[in-house]
PDB file of C-alpha atoms in Angstrom:
ATOM      1  CA  MET A  11      87.094 114.547  80.098  1.00 51.00           C
ATOM      2  CA  THR A  12      85.750 111.399  78.514  1.00 50.00           C
ATOM      3  CA  HIS A  13      87.863 108.803  76.802  1.00 52.00           C
ATOM      4  CA  ASP A  14      87.626 108.823  73.077  1.00 59.00           C
ATOM      5  CA  THR A  15      86.868 105.825  70.962  1.00 60.00           C
ATOM      6  CA  LEU A  16      87.529 105.210  67.325  1.00 57.00           C
ATOM      7  CA  PRO A  17      84.498 105.360  65.076  1.00 60.00           C
ATOM      8  CA  THR A  18      82.814 102.001  64.618  1.00 70.00           C
ATOM      9  CA  ARG A  19      84.170 100.339  61.526  1.00 71.00           C
ATOM     10  CA  PRO A  20      81.753  99.945  58.667  1.00 69.00           C
ATOM     11  CA  SER A  21      80.566  96.446  57.986  1.00 68.00           C
ATOM     12  CA  PRO A  22      82.396  94.454  55.327  1.00 71.00           C
ATOM     13  CA  ASP A  23      79.255  94.813  53.193  1.00 72.00           C
ATOM     14  CA  ALA A  24      79.349  98.633  53.318  1.00 67.00           C
ATOM     15  CA  GLY A  25      79.830 100.478  50.088  1.00 77.00           C
ATOM     16  CA  THR A  26      83.071 102.069  48.978  1.00 77.00           C
ATOM     17  CA  ALA A  27      81.829 105.595  49.760  1.00 73.00           C
ATOM     18  CA  THR A  28      81.024 104.596  53.353  1.00 77.00           C
ATOM     19  CA  LYS A  29      84.443 103.033  53.808  1.00 77.00           C
ATOM     20  CA  ILE A  30      86.213 106.082  52.361  1.00 81.00           C
ATOM     21  CA  ASP A  31      84.180 108.397  54.603  1.00 85.00           C
ATOM     22  CA  HIS A  32      85.139 106.300  57.631  1.00 82.00           C
ATOM     23  CA  ILE A  33      88.839 106.434  56.719  1.00 87.00           C
ATOM     24  CA  ALA A  34      88.634 110.198  56.142  1.00 90.00           C
ATOM     25  CA  ARG A  35      87.080 110.759  59.612  1.00 90.00           C
ATOM     26  CA  ARG A  36      89.747 108.635  61.280  1.00 92.00           C
ATOM     27  CA  LEU A  37      92.527 110.387  59.375  1.00 93.00           C
ATOM     28  CA  ARG A  38      91.160 113.821  60.342  1.00 94.00           C
ATOM     29  CA  GLU A  39      91.095 112.816  64.023  1.00 94.00           C
ATOM     30  CA  LEU A  40      94.685 111.553  63.873  1.00 95.00           C
ATOM     31  CA  GLU A  41      95.814 114.743  62.099  1.00 97.00           C
ATOM     32  CA  ASP A  42      94.054 116.880  64.707  1.00 97.00           C
ATOM     33  CA  LYS A  43      95.680 115.004  67.582  1.00 98.00           C
ATOM     34  CA  GLU A  44      99.106 115.380  65.977  1.00 98.00           C
ATOM     35  CA  ALA A  45      98.462 119.108  65.437  1.00 98.00           C
ATOM     36  CA  LEU A  46      97.657 119.483  69.150  1.00 98.00           C
ATOM     37  CA  ARG A  47     100.862 117.665  70.116  1.00 98.00           C
ATOM     38  CA  GLY A  48     102.766 119.933  67.740  1.00 97.00           C
ATOM     39  CA  LEU A  49     101.131 123.052  69.191  1.00 98.00           C
ATOM     40  CA  LEU A  50     102.144 122.122  72.735  1.00 98.00           C
ATOM     41  CA  THR A  51     105.636 120.945  71.783  1.00 97.00           C
ATOM     42  CA  ARG A  52     106.300 124.141  69.809  1.00 97.00           C
ATOM     43  CA  GLY A  53     104.914 126.308  72.606  1.00 96.00           C
ATOM     44  CA  TRP A  54     106.753 124.641  75.444  1.00 95.00           C
ATOM     45  CA  ARG A  55     110.038 124.590  73.530  1.00 96.00           C
ATOM     46  CA  ALA A  56     109.517 128.338  73.017  1.00 96.00           C
ATOM     47  CA  LEU A  57     109.146 128.716  76.806  1.00 94.00           C
ATOM     48  CA  ASP A  58     112.540 127.060  77.306  1.00 95.00           C
ATOM     49  CA  ILE A  59     114.261 129.617  75.070  1.00 96.00           C
ATOM     50  CA  LYS A  60     112.022 132.517  76.149  1.00 95.00           C
ATOM     51  CA  ASP A  61     110.581 133.027  72.676  1.00 97.00           C
ATOM     52  CA  TRP A  62     107.496 134.780  73.997  1.00 97.00           C
ATOM     53  CA  ASP A  63     106.013 135.574  70.564  1.00 97.00           C
ATOM     54  CA  THR A  64     105.941 131.913  69.533  1.00 97.00           C
ATOM     55  CA  TRP A  65     104.675 130.793  72.925  1.00 97.00           C
ATOM     56  CA  SER A  66     101.870 133.336  73.124  1.00 97.00           C
ATOM     57  CA  SER A  67     100.802 132.578  69.535  1.00 97.00           C
ATOM     58  CA  CYS A  68      99.725 129.139  70.819  1.00 98.00           C
ATOM     59  CA  TRP A  69      96.943 130.769  72.885  1.00 98.00           C
ATOM     60  CA  ALA A  70      93.555 132.103  71.788  1.00 98.00           C
ATOM     61  CA  GLU A  71      93.127 135.856  72.346  1.00 97.00           C
ATOM     62  CA  ASP A  72      90.494 135.248  75.046  1.00 98.00           C
ATOM     63  CA  ALA A  73      92.269 132.280  76.654  1.00 98.00           C
ATOM     64  CA  GLU A  74      92.260 131.429  80.345  1.00 98.00           C
ATOM     65  CA  PHE A  75      95.224 130.096  82.306  1.00 97.00           C
ATOM     66  CA  GLU A  76      94.485 128.612  85.703  1.00 97.00           C
ATOM     67  CA  PHE A  77      97.561 127.874  87.770  1.00 93.00           C
ATOM     68  CA  GLY A  78      97.172 126.775  91.388  1.00 84.00           C
ATOM     69  CA  PRO A  79      99.359 129.403  93.097  1.00 83.00           C
ATOM     70  CA  TRP A  80      98.207 132.273  90.819  1.00 88.00           C
ATOM     71  CA  GLY A  81      94.507 131.612  90.352  1.00 92.00           C
ATOM     72  CA  VAL A  82      93.022 132.414  86.905  1.00 97.00           C
ATOM     73  CA  THR A  83      94.619 134.773  84.398  1.00 97.00           C
ATOM     74  CA  ARG A  84      92.462 135.847  81.433  1.00 98.00           C
ATOM     75  CA  GLY A  85      93.555 136.972  77.988  1.00 98.00           C
ATOM     76  CA  ARG A  86      96.593 136.130  75.881  1.00 98.00           C
ATOM     77  CA  ALA A  87      98.461 139.354  76.757  1.00 97.00           C
ATOM     78  CA  ALA A  88      97.892 138.992  80.517  1.00 97.00           C
ATOM     79  CA  ILE A  89      98.937 135.316  80.434  1.00 97.00           C
ATOM     80  CA  ARG A  90     102.101 136.243  78.561  1.00 97.00           C
ATOM     81  CA  GLU A  91     103.041 138.977  81.053  1.00 96.00           C
ATOM     82  CA  ALA A  92     102.402 136.737  84.091  1.00 95.00           C
ATOM     83  CA  VAL A  93     104.616 133.961  82.723  1.00 94.00           C
ATOM     84  CA  ILE A  94     107.391 136.330  81.588  1.00 95.00           C
ATOM     85  CA  ALA A  95     107.518 137.812  85.099  1.00 93.00           C
ATOM     86  CA  ALA A  96     107.498 134.397  86.801  1.00 91.00           C
ATOM     87  CA  GLU A  97     110.223 132.862  84.652  1.00 91.00           C
ATOM     88  CA  ALA A  98     112.511 135.935  84.462  1.00 90.00           C
ATOM     89  CA  ALA A  99     114.687 134.740  87.346  1.00 88.00           C
ATOM     90  CA  TYR A 100     115.536 131.473  85.604  1.00 92.00           C
ATOM     91  CA  PRO A 101     118.081 131.665  82.750  1.00 92.00           C
ATOM     92  CA  ALA A 102     117.775 127.920  82.047  1.00 93.00           C
ATOM     93  CA  MET A 103     114.505 125.989  82.012  1.00 94.00           C
ATOM     94  CA  GLN A 104     113.012 122.806  80.631  1.00 94.00           C
ATOM     95  CA  HIS A 105     109.281 122.310  80.301  1.00 94.00           C
ATOM     96  CA  HIS A 106     108.376 118.653  79.777  1.00 94.00           C
ATOM     97  CA  ILE A 107     104.883 117.558  78.775  1.00 95.00           C
ATOM     98  CA  LEU A 108     104.179 113.882  79.415  1.00 94.00           C
ATOM     99  CA  ASN A 109     101.379 111.383  78.761  1.00 96.00           C
ATOM    100  CA  MET A 110      99.282 113.654  76.555  1.00 97.00           C
ATOM    101  CA  HIS A 111      95.806 112.485  75.580  1.00 98.00           C
ATOM    102  CA  PHE A 112      93.313 114.375  73.413  1.00 98.00           C
ATOM    103  CA  VAL A 113      89.628 114.074  72.562  1.00 98.00           C
ATOM    104  CA  ILE A 114      88.486 115.829  69.394  1.00 97.00           C
ATOM    105  CA  ASP A 115      84.934 117.136  69.020  1.00 96.00           C
ATOM    106  CA  GLY A 116      84.696 119.039  65.748  1.00 96.00           C
ATOM    107  CA  ASP A 117      86.414 122.403  66.174  1.00 97.00           C
ATOM    108  CA  ARG A 118      86.881 121.917  69.921  1.00 98.00           C
ATOM    109  CA  ALA A 119      89.149 119.518  71.753  1.00 98.00           C
ATOM    110  CA  THR A 120      90.087 118.645  75.302  1.00 98.00           C
ATOM    111  CA  GLY A 121      93.332 117.224  76.567  1.00 98.00           C
ATOM    112  CA  ILE A 122      95.191 116.050  79.621  1.00 98.00           C
ATOM    113  CA  GLY A 123      98.865 115.606  80.338  1.00 98.00           C
ATOM    114  CA  TYR A 124     101.503 115.980  82.996  1.00 97.00           C
ATOM    115  CA  MET A 125     104.092 118.686  83.557  1.00 95.00           C
ATOM    116  CA  TRP A 126     107.615 118.251  84.740  1.00 96.00           C
ATOM    117  CA  PHE A 127     109.321 121.640  85.006  1.00 94.00           C
ATOM    118  CA  VAL A 128     113.005 122.154  85.818  1.00 95.00           C
ATOM    119  CA  ALA A 129     114.454 125.642  86.389  1.00 93.00           C
ATOM    120  CA  VAL A 130     118.046 126.660  87.088  1.00 93.00           C
ATOM    121  CA  ASP A 131     118.631 130.107  88.574  1.00 90.00           C
ATOM    122  CA  ASP A 132     122.431 129.982  88.232  1.00 91.00           C
ATOM    123  CA  THR A 133     123.849 128.206  85.182  1.00 92.00           C
ATOM    124  CA  ALA A 134     127.235 128.029  86.935  1.00 94.00           C
ATOM    125  CA  GLU A 135     125.545 125.661  89.427  1.00 92.00           C
ATOM    126  CA  PRO A 136     123.183 123.519  87.316  1.00 90.00           C
ATOM    127  CA  GLY A 137     122.923 120.898  90.060  1.00 91.00           C
ATOM    128  CA  ARG A 138     120.956 123.397  92.117  1.00 92.00           C
ATOM    129  CA  HIS A 139     117.522 123.600  90.519  1.00 94.00           C
ATOM    130  CA  TYR A 140     113.841 123.942  91.231  1.00 93.00           C
ATOM    131  CA  ASP A 141     111.525 121.203  89.960  1.00 96.00           C
ATOM    132  CA  MET A 142     107.760 121.099  89.830  1.00 95.00           C
ATOM    133  CA  GLY A 143     105.224 118.595  88.519  1.00 96.00           C
ATOM    134  CA  GLY A 144     101.507 118.241  88.171  1.00 96.00           C
ATOM    135  CA  PRO A 145      98.565 117.553  85.875  1.00 97.00           C
ATOM    136  CA  TYR A 146      97.425 119.689  82.947  1.00 97.00           C
ATOM    137  CA  GLU A 147      93.888 119.963  81.608  1.00 98.00           C
ATOM    138  CA  TRP A 148      93.418 121.779  78.308  1.00 98.00           C
ATOM    139  CA  THR A 149      90.608 123.014  76.132  1.00 98.00           C
ATOM    140  CA  PHE A 150      91.469 123.871  72.535  1.00 98.00           C
ATOM    141  CA  THR A 151      89.637 125.618  69.729  1.00 98.00           C
ATOM    142  CA  ARG A 152      90.290 125.413  66.001  1.00 98.00           C
ATOM    143  CA  THR A 153      90.862 128.832  64.438  1.00 97.00           C
ATOM    144  CA  GLY A 154      91.675 130.009  60.922  1.00 95.00           C
ATOM    145  CA  GLU A 155      95.351 129.725  61.927  1.00 95.00           C
ATOM    146  CA  GLY A 156      94.992 126.217  63.378  1.00 97.00           C
ATOM    147  CA  TRP A 157      94.457 124.894  66.888  1.00 98.00           C
ATOM    148  CA  ARG A 158      94.922 127.270  69.835  1.00 98.00           C
ATOM    149  CA  MET A 159      94.730 126.794  73.597  1.00 98.00           C
ATOM    150  CA  GLN A 160      91.476 128.188  74.917  1.00 98.00           C
ATOM    151  CA  ARG A 161      92.019 127.163  78.518  1.00 98.00           C
ATOM    152  CA  GLN A 162      94.763 125.545  80.514  1.00 98.00           C
ATOM    153  CA  ALA A 163      94.470 124.404  84.122  1.00 97.00           C
ATOM    154  CA  LEU A 164      97.704 123.367  85.797  1.00 95.00           C
ATOM    155  CA  SER A 165      97.901 122.035  89.336  1.00 95.00           C
ATOM    156  CA  VAL A 166     101.070 121.620  91.350  1.00 94.00           C
ATOM    157  CA  ALA A 167     101.297 118.080  92.692  1.00 95.00           C
ATOM    158  CA  TRP A 168     104.899 118.224  93.896  1.00 95.00           C
ATOM    159  CA  THR A 169     108.003 120.409  94.068  1.00 95.00           C
ATOM    160  CA  SER A 170     111.657 119.827  94.798  1.00 95.00           C
ATOM    161  CA  GLY A 171     114.437 122.306  95.463  1.00 93.00           C
ATOM    162  CA  ALA A 172     114.090 126.004  96.214  1.00 89.00           C
ATOM    163  CA  ASP A 173     112.038 128.416  94.144  1.00 87.00           C
ATOM    164  CA  THR A 174     114.574 131.176  94.782  1.00 83.00           C
ATOM    165  CA  SER A 175     112.429 133.841  93.110  1.00 78.00           C
ATOM    166  CA  SER A 176     109.199 132.745  94.856  1.00 80.00           C
ATOM    167  CA  SER A 177     107.550 132.764  91.429  1.00 79.00           C
ATOM    168  CA  PHE A 178     105.663 129.522  91.784  1.00 83.00           C
TER     169      PHE A 178
END
């Protein structure tokens, strides 16, 4: 993923139309980046409450999910079923997405971020939990319904506690 840069500002001598066009391009990029943040925040909050319809609506139909321990899962329905099965043993979860960065390229975008996942298998003992962290890499596509995840790669960099269900 390359780092994005803001469009070069027009010279002070540029005409009004050029300046307005420049502002419109910058505004569109900022709106797109905020829409991507919103997509991920909405989706990951849905994971926490096991709202599978909302979560899976964040994915393109032909999406790919690459997760270190599982390999690659293809298709929205298959991704949904794999995650439902993996997270079934945990009645309480928090999915944190940190340090997100996006690069917009028309109707495609790429992104990076970090995961911090906390899962509790017994809410009577919340001090006993399984934690996992690692880097995300995303590819997004703009659809008629807005941005959707086309591909997500998630690597596990560290874990803490016991994954009592051996899901991850």
